[in-house]
Structures are given as C-alpha cells and as structure tokens.
Amino acid sequence: QVQLVESGGGSVQAGGSLRLSCAASAYTYSSYCMGWFRQAPGKEREGVAAIAPGGGSTYYADSVKGRFTISQDNAKNTLYLQMNSLKPEDTAMYYCAADPRPAYDCYSGSSRRFADFGYWGQGTQVTVSS
C-alpha cells in the first residue's frame, strides 16, 4: 500500500508559478504510474498530468500543455508538478495519485483519458486570482 502526501499549494496571482510535491511512502519509480489530478468546486475530477514507470513518458491534459511539467525524483520517492503561467481556471484542489501498472496503461491517447488510479493523497489547494 502506498501513502501519498501532497504539499506546495497556495494562492498566487494569474501568471505566477507554483510547484507541487507529492511524497510517496514506498518506492514507486519503476513500477507505478504517477499522476496529478484536480477538482474544482462543482466540477468533476480531471486528470492533469501523468508520468510512466521509469519516467520515460509523460502525459498532459490539453489545458495545461506547455505550462505544467510533471517530474519525479527517484531517490526521494517524490513526484512534482511545476505549474507556470497559472490562470484563474487552474484553481482547484490538486491530488497526487499512483497505481501499479505498465507504462502503456497510464494514459490512453485515443480516448485522452488517464488511467484509473488506486492510491490517492489528501490534496492541496491551489488558488489563482486574476
């Protein structure tokens, strides 16, 4: 079982940057898909970014491509989400997620859907003001 703890959320003005971190309780680098999801009030949870086991591939929602970068530090068992050029519509609770599955199963390019992740953190709030 993997426990995930997010940090790094906060309030920022539009155009600003934040970096979210997610510390995992177990070694996830080589066999887990890792991802970031978000949920705004009154909206469904949506996938933001994911990274394949071993870090070979990354996947992004169209709404964040070119602005957000997902990465991980193998030695620290930590996942990151660098968020630049933030917009008010990025305001949401952000969740870290993990699931043991092969790289090809982290994201479906044909349906543009992220996998169903089984492990979740408690979330960290990101608020972007205009």
C-alpha positions as protocol buffer text, in pm:
chain_id: "A"
residue {
  index: 1
  type: GLN
  ca { x: 0 y: 0 z: 0 }
}
residue {
  index: 2
  type: VAL
  ca { x: 126 y: 344 z: -94 }
}
residue {
  index: 3
  type: GLN
  ca { x: 60 y: 659 z: 104 }
}
residue {
  index: 4
  type: LEU
  ca { x: 86 y: 992 z: -72 }
}
residue {
  index: 5
  type: VAL
  ca { x: 126 y: 1334 z: 86 }
}
residue {
  index: 6
  type: GLU
  ca { x: 98 y: 1650 z: -122 }
}
residue {
  index: 7
  type: SER
  ca { x: 243 y: 1990 z: -42 }
}
residue {
  index: 8
  type: GLY
  ca { x: 317 y: 2317 z: -214 }
}
residue {
  index: 9
  type: GLY
  ca { x: -29 y: 2452 z: -280 }
}
residue {
  index: 10
  type: GLY
  ca { x: -119 y: 2811 z: -211 }
}
residue {
  index: 11
  type: SER
  ca { x: -254 y: 3133 z: -352 }
}
residue {
  index: 12
  type: VAL
  ca { x: -94 y: 3309 z: -644 }
}
residue {
  index: 13
  type: GLN
  ca { x: -185 y: 3575 z: -896 }
}
residue {
  index: 14
  type: ALA
  ca { x: -251 y: 3491 z: -1258 }
}
residue {
  index: 15
  type: GLY
  ca { x: 72 y: 3444 z: -1447 }
}
residue {
  index: 16
  type: GLY
  ca { x: 253 y: 3318 z: -1140 }
}
residue {
  index: 17
  type: SER
  ca { x: 405 y: 2980 z: -1064 }
}
residue {
  index: 18
  type: LEU
  ca { x: 378 y: 2708 z: -803 }
}
residue {
  index: 19
  type: ARG
  ca { x: 547 y: 2372 z: -758 }
}
residue {
  index: 20
  type: LEU
  ca { x: 352 y: 2090 z: -601 }
}
residue {
  index: 21
  type: SER
  ca { x: 526 y: 1798 z: -435 }
}
residue {
  index: 22
  type: CYS
  ca { x: 400 y: 1451 z: -352 }
}
residue {
  index: 23
  type: ALA
  ca { x: 596 y: 1231 z: -116 }
}
residue {
  index: 24
  type: ALA
  ca { x: 531 y: 859 z: -153 }
}
residue {
  index: 25
  type: SER
  ca { x: 572 y: 616 z: 134 }
}
residue {
  index: 26
  type: ALA
  ca { x: 705 y: 342 z: -90 }
}
residue {
  index: 27
  type: TYR
  ca { x: 929 y: 306 z: -389 }
}
residue {
  index: 28
  type: THR
  ca { x: 714 y: 383 z: -690 }
}
residue {
  index: 29
  type: TYR
  ca { x: 957 y: 491 z: -959 }
}
residue {
  index: 30
  type: SER
  ca { x: 998 y: 168 z: -1152 }
}
residue {
  index: 31
  type: SER
  ca { x: 652 y: 14 z: -1140 }
}
residue {
  index: 32
  type: TYR
  ca { x: 390 y: 280 z: -1075 }
}
residue {
  index: 33
  type: CYS
  ca { x: 214 y: 527 z: -1296 }
}
residue {
  index: 34
  type: MET
  ca { x: 212 y: 855 z: -1105 }
}
residue {
  index: 35
  type: GLY
  ca { x: -24 y: 1139 z: -1174 }
}
residue {
  index: 36
  type: TRP
  ca { x: -177 y: 1468 z: -1076 }
}
residue {
  index: 37
  type: PHE
  ca { x: -548 y: 1530 z: -1083 }
}
residue {
  index: 38
  type: ARG
  ca { x: -757 y: 1830 z: -985 }
}
residue {
  index: 39
  type: GLN
  ca { x: -1112 y: 1905 z: -887 }
}
residue {
  index: 40
  type: ALA
  ca { x: -1270 y: 2247 z: -885 }
}
residue {
  index: 41
  type: PRO
  ca { x: -1589 y: 2320 z: -689 }
}
residue {
  index: 42
  type: GLY
  ca { x: -1893 y: 2188 z: -872 }
}
residue {
  index: 43
  type: LYS
  ca { x: -1683 y: 2010 z: -1133 }
}
residue {
  index: 44
  type: GLU
  ca { x: -1570 y: 1655 z: -1190 }
}
residue {
  index: 45
  type: ARG
  ca { x: -1219 y: 1550 z: -1110 }
}
residue {
  index: 46
  type: GLU
  ca { x: -992 y: 1569 z: -1412 }
}
residue {
  index: 47
  type: GLY
  ca { x: -652 y: 1436 z: -1497 }
}
residue {
  index: 48
  type: VAL
  ca { x: -380 y: 1697 z: -1529 }
}
residue {
  index: 49
  type: ALA
  ca { x: -58 y: 1506 z: -1590 }
}
residue {
  index: 50
  type: ALA
  ca { x: 91 y: 1161 z: -1554 }
}
residue {
  index: 51
  type: ILE
  ca { x: 432 y: 1002 z: -1576 }
}
residue {
  index: 52
  type: ALA
  ca { x: 505 y: 643 z: -1669 }
}
residue {
  index: 53
  type: PRO
  ca { x: 706 y: 399 z: -1457 }
}
residue {
  index: 54
  type: GLY
  ca { x: 1072 y: 484 z: -1500 }
}
residue {
  index: 55
  type: GLY
  ca { x: 986 y: 833 z: -1615 }
}
residue {
  index: 56
  type: GLY
  ca { x: 1013 y: 751 z: -1983 }
}
residue {
  index: 57
  type: SER
  ca { x: 687 y: 912 z: -2088 }
}
residue {
  index: 58
  type: THR
  ca { x: 475 y: 1199 z: -1968 }
}
residue {
  index: 59
  type: TYR
  ca { x: 118 y: 1288 z: -2047 }
}
residue {
  index: 60
  type: TYR
  ca { x: -73 y: 1613 z: -2010 }
}
residue {
  index: 61
  type: ALA
  ca { x: -424 y: 1740 z: -2036 }
}
residue {
  index: 62
  type: ASP
  ca { x: -461 y: 1981 z: -2327 }
}
residue {
  index: 63
  type: SER
  ca { x: -550 y: 2261 z: -2088 }
}
residue {
  index: 64
  type: VAL
  ca { x: -207 y: 2253 z: -1920 }
}
residue {
  index: 65
  type: LYS
  ca { x: 27 y: 2154 z: -2204 }
}
residue {
  index: 66
  type: GLY
  ca { x: 318 y: 2392 z: -2229 }
}
residue {
  index: 67
  type: ARG
  ca { x: 252 y: 2537 z: -1884 }
}
residue {
  index: 68
  type: PHE
  ca { x: 280 y: 2242 z: -1644 }
}
residue {
  index: 69
  type: THR
  ca { x: 563 y: 1991 z: -1610 }
}
residue {
  index: 70
  type: ILE
  ca { x: 546 y: 1662 z: -1422 }
}
residue {
  index: 71
  type: SER
  ca { x: 866 y: 1507 z: -1293 }
}
residue {
  index: 72
  type: GLN
  ca { x: 989 y: 1279 z: -1020 }
}
residue {
  index: 73
  type: ASP
  ca { x: 1292 y: 1232 z: -801 }
}
residue {
  index: 74
  type: ASN
  ca { x: 1367 y: 864 z: -780 }
}
residue {
  index: 75
  type: ALA
  ca { x: 1595 y: 895 z: -478 }
}
residue {
  index: 76
  type: LYS
  ca { x: 1339 y: 1090 z: -278 }
}
residue {
  index: 77
  type: ASN
  ca { x: 1029 y: 897 z: -388 }
}
residue {
  index: 78
  type: THR
  ca { x: 879 y: 1235 z: -469 }
}
residue {
  index: 79
  type: LEU
  ca { x: 660 y: 1347 z: -755 }
}
residue {
  index: 80
  type: TYR
  ca { x: 644 y: 1710 z: -866 }
}
residue {
  index: 81
  type: LEU
  ca { x: 419 y: 1931 z: -1069 }
}
residue {
  index: 82
  type: GLN
  ca { x: 572 y: 2258 z: -1182 }
}
residue {
  index: 83
  type: MET
  ca { x: 294 y: 2496 z: -1275 }
}
residue {
  index: 84
  type: ASN
  ca { x: 379 y: 2811 z: -1470 }
}
residue {
  index: 85
  type: SER
  ca { x: 165 y: 3081 z: -1628 }
}
residue {
  index: 86
  type: LEU
  ca { x: -116 y: 2996 z: -1392 }
}
residue {
  index: 87
  type: LYS
  ca { x: -468 y: 3101 z: -1480 }
}
residue {
  index: 88
  type: PRO
  ca { x: -776 y: 3153 z: -1262 }
}
residue {
  index: 89
  type: GLU
  ca { x: -927 y: 2842 z: -1420 }
}
residue {
  index: 90
  type: ASP
  ca { x: -643 y: 2637 z: -1270 }
}
residue {
  index: 91
  type: THR
  ca { x: -795 y: 2699 z: -928 }
}
residue {
  index: 92
  type: ALA
  ca { x: -876 y: 2360 z: -775 }
}
residue {
  index: 93
  type: MET
  ca { x: -781 y: 2101 z: -520 }
}
residue {
  index: 94
  type: TYR
  ca { x: -488 y: 1910 z: -663 }
}
residue {
  index: 95
  type: TYR
  ca { x: -441 y: 1542 z: -586 }
}
residue {
  index: 96
  type: CYS
  ca { x: -144 y: 1315 z: -631 }
}
residue {
  index: 97
  type: ALA
  ca { x: -222 y: 961 z: -742 }
}
residue {
  index: 98
  type: ALA
  ca { x: -38 y: 636 z: -802 }
}
residue {
  index: 99
  type: ASP
  ca { x: -115 y: 298 z: -949 }
}
residue {
  index: 100
  type: PRO
  ca { x: 96 y: -9 z: -1028 }
}
residue {
  index: 101
  type: ARG
  ca { x: 52 y: -57 z: -1400 }
}
residue {
  index: 102
  type: PRO
  ca { x: 272 y: -71 z: -1710 }
}
residue {
  index: 103
  type: ALA
  ca { x: 376 y: 244 z: -1891 }
}
residue {
  index: 104
  type: TYR
  ca { x: 142 y: 193 z: -2184 }
}
residue {
  index: 105
  type: ASP
  ca { x: -155 y: 185 z: -1947 }
}
residue {
  index: 106
  type: CYS
  ca { x: -103 y: 520 z: -1774 }
}
residue {
  index: 107
  type: TYR
  ca { x: -288 y: 717 z: -2038 }
}
residue {
  index: 108
  type: SER
  ca { x: -496 y: 643 z: -2344 }
}
residue {
  index: 109
  type: GLY
  ca { x: -407 y: 868 z: -2631 }
}
residue {
  index: 110
  type: SER
  ca { x: -703 y: 753 z: -2836 }
}
residue {
  index: 111
  type: SER
  ca { x: -960 y: 843 z: -2573 }
}
residue {
  index: 112
  type: ARG
  ca { x: -749 y: 1109 z: -2400 }
}
residue {
  index: 113
  type: ARG
  ca { x: -819 y: 952 z: -2066 }
}
residue {
  index: 114
  type: PHE
  ca { x: -592 y: 895 z: -1772 }
}
residue {
  index: 115
  type: ALA
  ca { x: -589 y: 554 z: -1608 }
}
residue {
  index: 116
  type: ASP
  ca { x: -799 y: 477 z: -1300 }
}
residue {
  index: 117
  type: PHE
  ca { x: -550 y: 532 z: -1021 }
}
residue {
  index: 118
  type: GLY
  ca { x: -591 y: 337 z: -698 }
}
residue {
  index: 119
  type: TYR
  ca { x: -389 y: 537 z: -447 }
}
residue {
  index: 120
  type: TRP
  ca { x: -463 y: 900 z: -364 }
}
residue {
  index: 121
  type: GLY
  ca { x: -331 y: 1176 z: -149 }
}
residue {
  index: 122
  type: GLN
  ca { x: -542 y: 1414 z: 57 }
}
residue {
  index: 123
  type: GLY
  ca { x: -497 y: 1703 z: -181 }
}
residue {
  index: 124
  type: THR
  ca { x: -350 y: 2050 z: -175 }
}
residue {
  index: 125
  type: GLN
  ca { x: -541 y: 2365 z: -266 }
}
residue {
  index: 126
  type: VAL
  ca { x: -429 y: 2592 z: -548 }
}
residue {
  index: 127
  type: THR
  ca { x: -599 y: 2928 z: -586 }
}
residue {
  index: 128
  type: VAL
  ca { x: -519 y: 3161 z: -873 }
}
residue {
  index: 129
  type: SER
  ca { x: -655 y: 3513 z: -861 }
}
residue {
  index: 130
  type: SER
  ca { x: -699 y: 3742 z: -1158 }
}
